[in-house]
């Protein structure tokens, strides 16, 4: 099956700093990648949809200047959390698709101290 | 808007059968996915229904009724490792987006 990787798997950063998370599709070219956030005991909340070579589409309520998304190639998308605050601590999951089925990465646990 | 509801928590006994329901009201519908998610891990694909009826895959089956906006996931011969969250998600067909339900945490006990 299709494999999606994320790096890092976990990260701890200080308040006010920025953190970059990478999402890669390893064995297929992803036309679209998605970024989700998941708080404890809650479901996945879509943050943005990312297409290669174009600007990401953000869901309502998600600050595009805080969560910067770059989709430089058909196999790589990055999410940068800028000026991180403790309330940004969460589990961030990416997914990639080349049709309708989404393949999920293993997730990145972000803790902001 | 999009509204997808599931029970928050369920408990069942090892070896038993459990049915997890999902009701949805969405602006579009092109199929419904079920995912399993263990704590701290990414969701893993279980099933995809696009037509009405029952899809069986080993111990897991999924049912869809588009006219009723209803689906369920049926887990048979429960095992302890089935303790996880189960997420239903509707593919609306818009930009390949999935809208996830609230998720159901299943606890399997001895």
PDB file of C-alpha atoms in Angstrom:
ATOM      1  CA  UNK A   1       0.000   0.000   0.000  1.00  0.00           C
ATOM      2  CA  UNK A   2       0.885   3.654  -0.279  1.00  0.00           C
ATOM      3  CA  UNK A   3       3.237   4.963   2.402  1.00  0.00           C
ATOM      4  CA  UNK A   4       3.315   8.454   3.867  1.00  0.00           C
ATOM      5  CA  UNK A   5       6.021   9.545   6.284  1.00  0.00           C
ATOM      6  CA  UNK A   6       6.214  12.481   8.666  1.00  0.00           C
ATOM      7  CA  UNK A   7       9.196  14.039  10.319  1.00  0.00           C
ATOM      8  CA  UNK A   8       9.738  14.576  13.143  1.00  0.00           C
ATOM      9  CA  UNK A   9       7.546  12.111  15.014  1.00  0.00           C
ATOM     10  CA  UNK A  10       7.654  14.316  18.083  1.00  0.00           C
ATOM     11  CA  UNK A  11       9.066  17.735  18.908  1.00  0.00           C
ATOM     12  CA  UNK A  12       9.282  19.958  21.954  1.00  0.00           C
ATOM     13  CA  UNK A  13       9.829  23.656  21.417  1.00  0.00           C
ATOM     14  CA  UNK A  14       9.770  26.835  23.444  1.00  0.00           C
ATOM     15  CA  UNK A  15       6.973  29.349  23.203  1.00  0.00           C
ATOM     16  CA  UNK A  16       7.620  31.918  20.480  1.00  0.00           C
ATOM     17  CA  UNK A  17       9.743  29.688  18.271  1.00  0.00           C
ATOM     18  CA  UNK A  18       8.796  28.100  14.950  1.00  0.00           C
ATOM     19  CA  UNK A  19       8.584  24.416  14.110  1.00  0.00           C
ATOM     20  CA  UNK A  20       8.576  22.750  10.696  1.00  0.00           C
ATOM     21  CA  UNK A  21       6.909  19.405  10.055  1.00  0.00           C
ATOM     22  CA  UNK A  22       7.528  17.460   6.843  1.00  0.00           C
ATOM     23  CA  UNK A  23       5.120  15.121   5.104  1.00  0.00           C
ATOM     24  CA  UNK A  24       6.334  12.860   2.307  1.00  0.00           C
ATOM     25  CA  UNK A  25       4.594  10.359   0.046  1.00  0.00           C
ATOM     26  CA  UNK A  26       7.223   7.669  -0.412  1.00  0.00           C
ATOM     27  CA  UNK A  27       5.962   5.505  -3.243  1.00  0.00           C
ATOM     28  CA  UNK A  28       3.442   7.601  -5.123  1.00  0.00           C
ATOM     29  CA  UNK A  29       2.919  11.114  -6.352  1.00  0.00           C
ATOM     30  CA  UNK A  30       0.297  12.922  -4.324  1.00  0.00           C
ATOM     31  CA  UNK A  31      -1.894  15.368  -6.178  1.00  0.00           C
ATOM     32  CA  UNK A  32      -3.167  16.687  -2.884  1.00  0.00           C
ATOM     33  CA  UNK A  33      -1.974  16.631   0.704  1.00  0.00           C
ATOM     34  CA  UNK A  34      -3.978  17.468   3.801  1.00  0.00           C
ATOM     35  CA  UNK A  35      -2.990  18.694   7.233  1.00  0.00           C
ATOM     36  CA  UNK A  36      -5.042  17.749  10.279  1.00  0.00           C
ATOM     37  CA  UNK A  37      -4.831  18.605  13.953  1.00  0.00           C
ATOM     38  CA  UNK A  38      -6.083  16.320  16.683  1.00  0.00           C
ATOM     39  CA  UNK A  39      -6.489  17.232  20.342  1.00  0.00           C
ATOM     40  CA  UNK A  40      -6.672  14.506  22.995  1.00  0.00           C
ATOM     41  CA  UNK A  41      -9.801  12.369  22.824  1.00  0.00           C
ATOM     42  CA  UNK A  42     -11.085  14.330  19.843  1.00  0.00           C
ATOM     43  CA  UNK A  43     -11.453  13.565  16.168  1.00  0.00           C
ATOM     44  CA  UNK A  44      -9.337  14.853  13.314  1.00  0.00           C
ATOM     45  CA  UNK A  45      -9.907  18.458  12.341  1.00  0.00           C
ATOM     46  CA  UNK A  46      -8.866  19.461   8.841  1.00  0.00           C
ATOM     47  CA  UNK A  47      -6.608  22.505   8.867  1.00  0.00           C
ATOM     48  CA  UNK A  48      -5.773  22.944   5.202  1.00  0.00           C
ATOM     49  CA  UNK A  49      -5.629  21.360   1.779  1.00  0.00           C
ATOM     50  CA  UNK A  50      -2.368  21.590  -0.093  1.00  0.00           C
ATOM     51  CA  UNK A  51      -1.790  21.177  -3.823  1.00  0.00           C
ATOM     52  CA  UNK A  52       1.626  21.119  -5.420  1.00  0.00           C
ATOM     53  CA  UNK A  53       2.684  24.458  -6.812  1.00  0.00           C
ATOM     54  CA  UNK A  54      -0.294  26.419  -5.528  1.00  0.00           C
ATOM     55  CA  UNK A  55      -1.357  28.136  -2.348  1.00  0.00           C
ATOM     56  CA  UNK A  56      -2.938  26.036   0.354  1.00  0.00           C
ATOM     57  CA  UNK A  57      -6.630  26.313   1.082  1.00  0.00           C
ATOM     58  CA  UNK A  58      -7.275  26.834   4.769  1.00  0.00           C
ATOM     59  CA  UNK A  59     -10.343  25.805   6.695  1.00  0.00           C
ATOM     60  CA  UNK A  60     -12.384  28.415   8.463  1.00  0.00           C
ATOM     61  CA  UNK A  61     -10.777  29.522  11.702  1.00  0.00           C
ATOM     62  CA  UNK A  62      -7.254  28.389  10.801  1.00  0.00           C
ATOM     63  CA  UNK A  63      -4.750  31.257  10.650  1.00  0.00           C
ATOM     64  CA  UNK A  64      -2.812  31.003   7.411  1.00  0.00           C
ATOM     65  CA  UNK A  65      -0.077  33.336   8.678  1.00  0.00           C
ATOM     66  CA  UNK A  66       0.494  31.140  11.696  1.00  0.00           C
ATOM     67  CA  UNK A  67       0.365  27.776   9.977  1.00  0.00           C
ATOM     68  CA  UNK A  68       2.478  28.129   6.852  1.00  0.00           C
ATOM     69  CA  UNK A  69       2.115  25.366   4.295  1.00  0.00           C
ATOM     70  CA  UNK A  70       4.487  24.787   1.421  1.00  0.00           C
ATOM     71  CA  UNK A  71       3.909  22.081  -1.174  1.00  0.00           C
ATOM     72  CA  UNK A  72       7.068  22.196  -3.235  1.00  0.00           C
ATOM     73  CA  UNK A  73       6.741  18.892  -5.053  1.00  0.00           C
ATOM     74  CA  UNK A  74       4.319  16.024  -5.646  1.00  0.00           C
ATOM     75  CA  UNK A  75       5.919  14.109  -2.792  1.00  0.00           C
ATOM     76  CA  UNK A  76       6.599  16.750  -0.147  1.00  0.00           C
ATOM     77  CA  UNK A  77       4.516  19.174   1.864  1.00  0.00           C
ATOM     78  CA  UNK A  78       5.658  21.098   4.928  1.00  0.00           C
ATOM     79  CA  UNK A  79       3.735  22.706   7.760  1.00  0.00           C
ATOM     80  CA  UNK A  80       5.470  25.420   9.764  1.00  0.00           C
ATOM     81  CA  UNK A  81       3.925  26.482  13.045  1.00  0.00           C
ATOM     82  CA  UNK A  82       5.160  30.017  13.575  1.00  0.00           C
ATOM     83  CA  UNK A  83       5.468  31.742  16.940  1.00  0.00           C
ATOM     84  CA  UNK A  84       4.226  28.651  18.666  1.00  0.00           C
ATOM     85  CA  UNK A  85       2.217  28.907  21.877  1.00  0.00           C
ATOM     86  CA  UNK A  86       1.285  26.220  24.404  1.00  0.00           C
ATOM     87  CA  UNK A  87      -2.237  26.047  22.957  1.00  0.00           C
ATOM     88  CA  UNK A  88      -0.684  24.871  19.666  1.00  0.00           C
ATOM     89  CA  UNK A  89       0.415  21.688  21.418  1.00  0.00           C
ATOM     90  CA  UNK A  90      -1.348  18.918  19.562  1.00  0.00           C
ATOM     91  CA  UNK A  91      -1.008  15.886  17.336  1.00  0.00           C
ATOM     92  CA  UNK A  92      -0.528  16.969  13.719  1.00  0.00           C
ATOM     93  CA  UNK A  93      -1.284  14.419  11.008  1.00  0.00           C
ATOM     94  CA  UNK A  94      -0.829  14.733   7.279  1.00  0.00           C
ATOM     95  CA  UNK A  95      -2.397  12.656   4.555  1.00  0.00           C
ATOM     96  CA  UNK A  96      -1.789  12.331   0.848  1.00  0.00           C
ATOM     97  CA  UNK A  97      -3.984  11.260  -2.019  1.00  0.00           C
ATOM     98  CA  UNK A  98      -3.680  10.612  -5.702  1.00  0.00           C
ATOM     99  CA  UNK A  99      -7.387   9.943  -6.181  1.00  0.00           C
ATOM    100  CA  UNK A 100     -10.013   9.700  -3.436  1.00  0.00           C
ATOM    101  CA  UNK A 101      -8.421   7.504  -0.779  1.00  0.00           C
ATOM    102  CA  UNK A 102      -6.239   9.331   1.717  1.00  0.00           C
ATOM    103  CA  UNK A 103      -3.123   7.718   3.118  1.00  0.00           C
ATOM    104  CA  UNK A 104      -2.124   9.007   6.526  1.00  0.00           C
ATOM    105  CA  UNK A 105       1.267   9.751   7.926  1.00  0.00           C
ATOM    106  CA  UNK A 106       2.199   8.515  11.412  1.00  0.00           C
ATOM    107  CA  UNK A 107       1.648  11.943  12.971  1.00  0.00           C
ATOM    108  CA  UNK A 108       3.814  14.474  14.792  1.00  0.00           C
ATOM    109  CA  UNK A 109       3.350  15.199  18.478  1.00  0.00           C
ATOM    110  CA  UNK A 110       4.109  18.889  19.127  1.00  0.00           C
ATOM    111  CA  UNK A 111       4.581  20.128  22.675  1.00  0.00           C
ATOM    112  CA  UNK A 112       5.134  23.847  23.228  1.00  0.00           C
ATOM    113  CA  UNK A 113       6.566  24.780  26.611  1.00  0.00           C
TER     114      UNK A 113
ATOM    115  CA  UNK B   1     -22.737  22.684   7.086  1.00  0.00           C
ATOM    116  CA  UNK B   2     -21.387  19.242   7.734  1.00  0.00           C
ATOM    117  CA  UNK B   3     -22.606  17.130  10.630  1.00  0.00           C
ATOM    118  CA  UNK B   4     -21.361  13.620  11.331  1.00  0.00           C
ATOM    119  CA  UNK B   5     -22.300  11.963  14.608  1.00  0.00           C
ATOM    120  CA  UNK B   6     -21.040   8.867  16.382  1.00  0.00           C
ATOM    121  CA  UNK B   7     -21.390   7.628  19.947  1.00  0.00           C
ATOM    122  CA  UNK B   8     -18.521   8.919  22.059  1.00  0.00           C
ATOM    123  CA  UNK B   9     -17.664   5.702  23.872  1.00  0.00           C
ATOM    124  CA  UNK B  10     -18.607   2.040  23.784  1.00  0.00           C
ATOM    125  CA  UNK B  11     -17.585  -0.969  25.822  1.00  0.00           C
ATOM    126  CA  UNK B  12     -17.807  -4.593  24.730  1.00  0.00           C
ATOM    127  CA  UNK B  13     -16.548  -7.975  25.846  1.00  0.00           C
ATOM    128  CA  UNK B  14     -13.827  -9.990  24.164  1.00  0.00           C
ATOM    129  CA  UNK B  15     -15.354 -12.423  21.664  1.00  0.00           C
ATOM    130  CA  UNK B  16     -18.569 -10.448  21.324  1.00  0.00           C
ATOM    131  CA  UNK B  17     -19.982  -8.414  18.430  1.00  0.00           C
ATOM    132  CA  UNK B  18     -20.250  -4.626  18.499  1.00  0.00           C
ATOM    133  CA  UNK B  19     -21.924  -2.194  16.117  1.00  0.00           C
ATOM    134  CA  UNK B  20     -20.716   1.394  15.864  1.00  0.00           C
ATOM    135  CA  UNK B  21     -23.184   3.760  14.235  1.00  0.00           C
ATOM    136  CA  UNK B  22     -22.535   6.880  12.216  1.00  0.00           C
ATOM    137  CA  UNK B  23     -25.156   9.337  10.984  1.00  0.00           C
ATOM    138  CA  UNK B  24     -24.311  12.124   8.616  1.00  0.00           C
ATOM    139  CA  UNK B  25     -25.748  15.246   7.056  1.00  0.00           C
ATOM    140  CA  UNK B  26     -23.373  16.685   4.496  1.00  0.00           C
ATOM    141  CA  UNK B  27     -23.587  19.020   1.538  1.00  0.00           C
ATOM    142  CA  UNK B  28     -22.287  16.316  -0.761  1.00  0.00           C
ATOM    143  CA  UNK B  29     -21.690  12.587  -0.630  1.00  0.00           C
ATOM    144  CA  UNK B  30     -19.363  10.434  -2.672  1.00  0.00           C
ATOM    145  CA  UNK B  31     -18.624   7.714  -0.176  1.00  0.00           C
ATOM    146  CA  UNK B  32     -17.985   6.921   3.461  1.00  0.00           C
ATOM    147  CA  UNK B  33     -14.789   5.663   5.050  1.00  0.00           C
ATOM    148  CA  UNK B  34     -14.182   3.911   8.341  1.00  0.00           C
ATOM    149  CA  UNK B  35     -10.804   4.222  10.046  1.00  0.00           C
ATOM    150  CA  UNK B  36      -9.284   2.673  13.157  1.00  0.00           C
ATOM    151  CA  UNK B  37      -6.973   4.790  15.272  1.00  0.00           C
ATOM    152  CA  UNK B  38      -4.941   3.623  18.236  1.00  0.00           C
ATOM    153  CA  UNK B  39      -3.889   6.270  20.721  1.00  0.00           C
ATOM    154  CA  UNK B  40      -0.966   8.343  19.468  1.00  0.00           C
ATOM    155  CA  UNK B  41      -1.028   6.776  16.024  1.00  0.00           C
ATOM    156  CA  UNK B  42      -2.386   7.736  12.626  1.00  0.00           C
ATOM    157  CA  UNK B  43      -5.710   6.383  11.378  1.00  0.00           C
ATOM    158  CA  UNK B  44      -5.627   3.168   9.389  1.00  0.00           C
ATOM    159  CA  UNK B  45      -8.114   2.364   6.645  1.00  0.00           C
ATOM    160  CA  UNK B  46     -10.823  -0.196   7.392  1.00  0.00           C
ATOM    161  CA  UNK B  47     -13.494   0.176   4.726  1.00  0.00           C
ATOM    162  CA  UNK B  48     -15.030   2.334   2.044  1.00  0.00           C
ATOM    163  CA  UNK B  49     -18.715   2.294   1.089  1.00  0.00           C
ATOM    164  CA  UNK B  50     -20.064   4.171  -1.874  1.00  0.00           C
ATOM    165  CA  UNK B  51     -23.195   2.117  -2.633  1.00  0.00           C
ATOM    166  CA  UNK B  52     -25.949   0.988  -0.276  1.00  0.00           C
ATOM    167  CA  UNK B  53     -25.492  -2.325   1.420  1.00  0.00           C
ATOM    168  CA  UNK B  54     -23.069  -4.363   3.434  1.00  0.00           C
ATOM    169  CA  UNK B  55     -19.378  -4.751   2.713  1.00  0.00           C
ATOM    170  CA  UNK B  56     -17.706  -7.610   4.553  1.00  0.00           C
ATOM    171  CA  UNK B  57     -13.988  -7.873   5.133  1.00  0.00           C
ATOM    172  CA  UNK B  58     -12.962 -10.547   7.584  1.00  0.00           C
ATOM    173  CA  UNK B  59     -14.061  -9.691  11.123  1.00  0.00           C
ATOM    174  CA  UNK B  60     -15.106  -6.205  10.059  1.00  0.00           C
ATOM    175  CA  UNK B  61     -18.182  -5.269   8.031  1.00  0.00           C
ATOM    176  CA  UNK B  62     -19.552  -1.877   7.076  1.00  0.00           C
ATOM    177  CA  UNK B  63     -23.053  -0.940   6.040  1.00  0.00           C
ATOM    178  CA  UNK B  64     -24.344   2.120   4.242  1.00  0.00           C
ATOM    179  CA  UNK B  65     -27.800   3.574   3.641  1.00  0.00           C
ATOM    180  CA  UNK B  66     -27.515   6.756   1.628  1.00  0.00           C
ATOM    181  CA  UNK B  67     -31.223   7.572   1.830  1.00  0.00           C
ATOM    182  CA  UNK B  68     -31.050   7.506   5.630  1.00  0.00           C
ATOM    183  CA  UNK B  69     -27.639   9.154   5.941  1.00  0.00           C
ATOM    184  CA  UNK B  70     -26.535   6.213   8.044  1.00  0.00           C
ATOM    185  CA  UNK B  71     -23.672   3.803   8.278  1.00  0.00           C
ATOM    186  CA  UNK B  72     -22.414   1.296  10.782  1.00  0.00           C
ATOM    187  CA  UNK B  73     -19.241  -0.647  11.399  1.00  0.00           C
ATOM    188  CA  UNK B  74     -19.689  -4.164  12.706  1.00  0.00           C
ATOM    189  CA  UNK B  75     -16.847  -5.844  14.536  1.00  0.00           C
ATOM    190  CA  UNK B  76     -17.127  -9.565  15.199  1.00  0.00           C
ATOM    191  CA  UNK B  77     -15.138 -11.861  17.501  1.00  0.00           C
ATOM    192  CA  UNK B  78     -13.753  -8.900  19.360  1.00  0.00           C
ATOM    193  CA  UNK B  79     -10.136  -9.019  20.469  1.00  0.00           C
ATOM    194  CA  UNK B  80      -8.353  -6.886  23.041  1.00  0.00           C
ATOM    195  CA  UNK B  81      -6.321  -5.263  20.259  1.00  0.00           C
ATOM    196  CA  UNK B  82      -9.566  -3.880  18.821  1.00  0.00           C
ATOM    197  CA  UNK B  83      -9.634  -1.341  21.657  1.00  0.00           C
ATOM    198  CA  UNK B  84      -9.184   1.884  19.717  1.00  0.00           C
ATOM    199  CA  UNK B  85     -11.041   4.846  18.323  1.00  0.00           C
ATOM    200  CA  UNK B  86     -13.156   4.308  15.236  1.00  0.00           C
ATOM    201  CA  UNK B  87     -13.718   7.228  12.920  1.00  0.00           C
ATOM    202  CA  UNK B  88     -16.230   7.520  10.132  1.00  0.00           C
ATOM    203  CA  UNK B  89     -15.473  10.068   7.455  1.00  0.00           C
ATOM    204  CA  UNK B  90     -17.529  11.288   4.528  1.00  0.00           C
ATOM    205  CA  UNK B  91     -15.923  11.969   1.187  1.00  0.00           C
ATOM    206  CA  UNK B  92     -17.891  14.865  -0.151  1.00  0.00           C
ATOM    207  CA  UNK B  93     -16.115  14.908  -3.486  1.00  0.00           C
ATOM    208  CA  UNK B  94     -14.997  18.493  -2.992  1.00  0.00           C
ATOM    209  CA  UNK B  95     -11.253  18.781  -3.513  1.00  0.00           C
ATOM    210  CA  UNK B  96     -10.856  15.185  -2.269  1.00  0.00           C
ATOM    211  CA  UNK B  97     -11.680  16.358   1.249  1.00  0.00           C
ATOM    212  CA  UNK B  98     -12.780  14.074   4.046  1.00  0.00           C
ATOM    213  CA  UNK B  99     -14.995  15.271   6.858  1.00  0.00           C
ATOM    214  CA  UNK B 100     -14.513  13.229   9.994  1.00  0.00           C
ATOM    215  CA  UNK B 101     -17.090  12.264  12.544  1.00  0.00           C
ATOM    216  CA  UNK B 102     -16.627  12.762  16.235  1.00  0.00           C
ATOM    217  CA  UNK B 103     -15.063   9.326  16.667  1.00  0.00           C
ATOM    218  CA  UNK B 104     -16.039   6.410  18.921  1.00  0.00           C
ATOM    219  CA  UNK B 105     -13.657   5.102  21.579  1.00  0.00           C
ATOM    220  CA  UNK B 106     -14.161   1.358  21.927  1.00  0.00           C
ATOM    221  CA  UNK B 107     -12.944  -0.455  25.015  1.00  0.00           C
ATOM    222  CA  UNK B 108     -12.805  -4.250  24.810  1.00  0.00           C
ATOM    223  CA  UNK B 109     -12.834  -5.976  28.195  1.00  0.00           C
ATOM    224  CA  UNK B 110     -12.267  -9.537  29.347  1.00  0.00           C
TER     225      UNK B 110
END
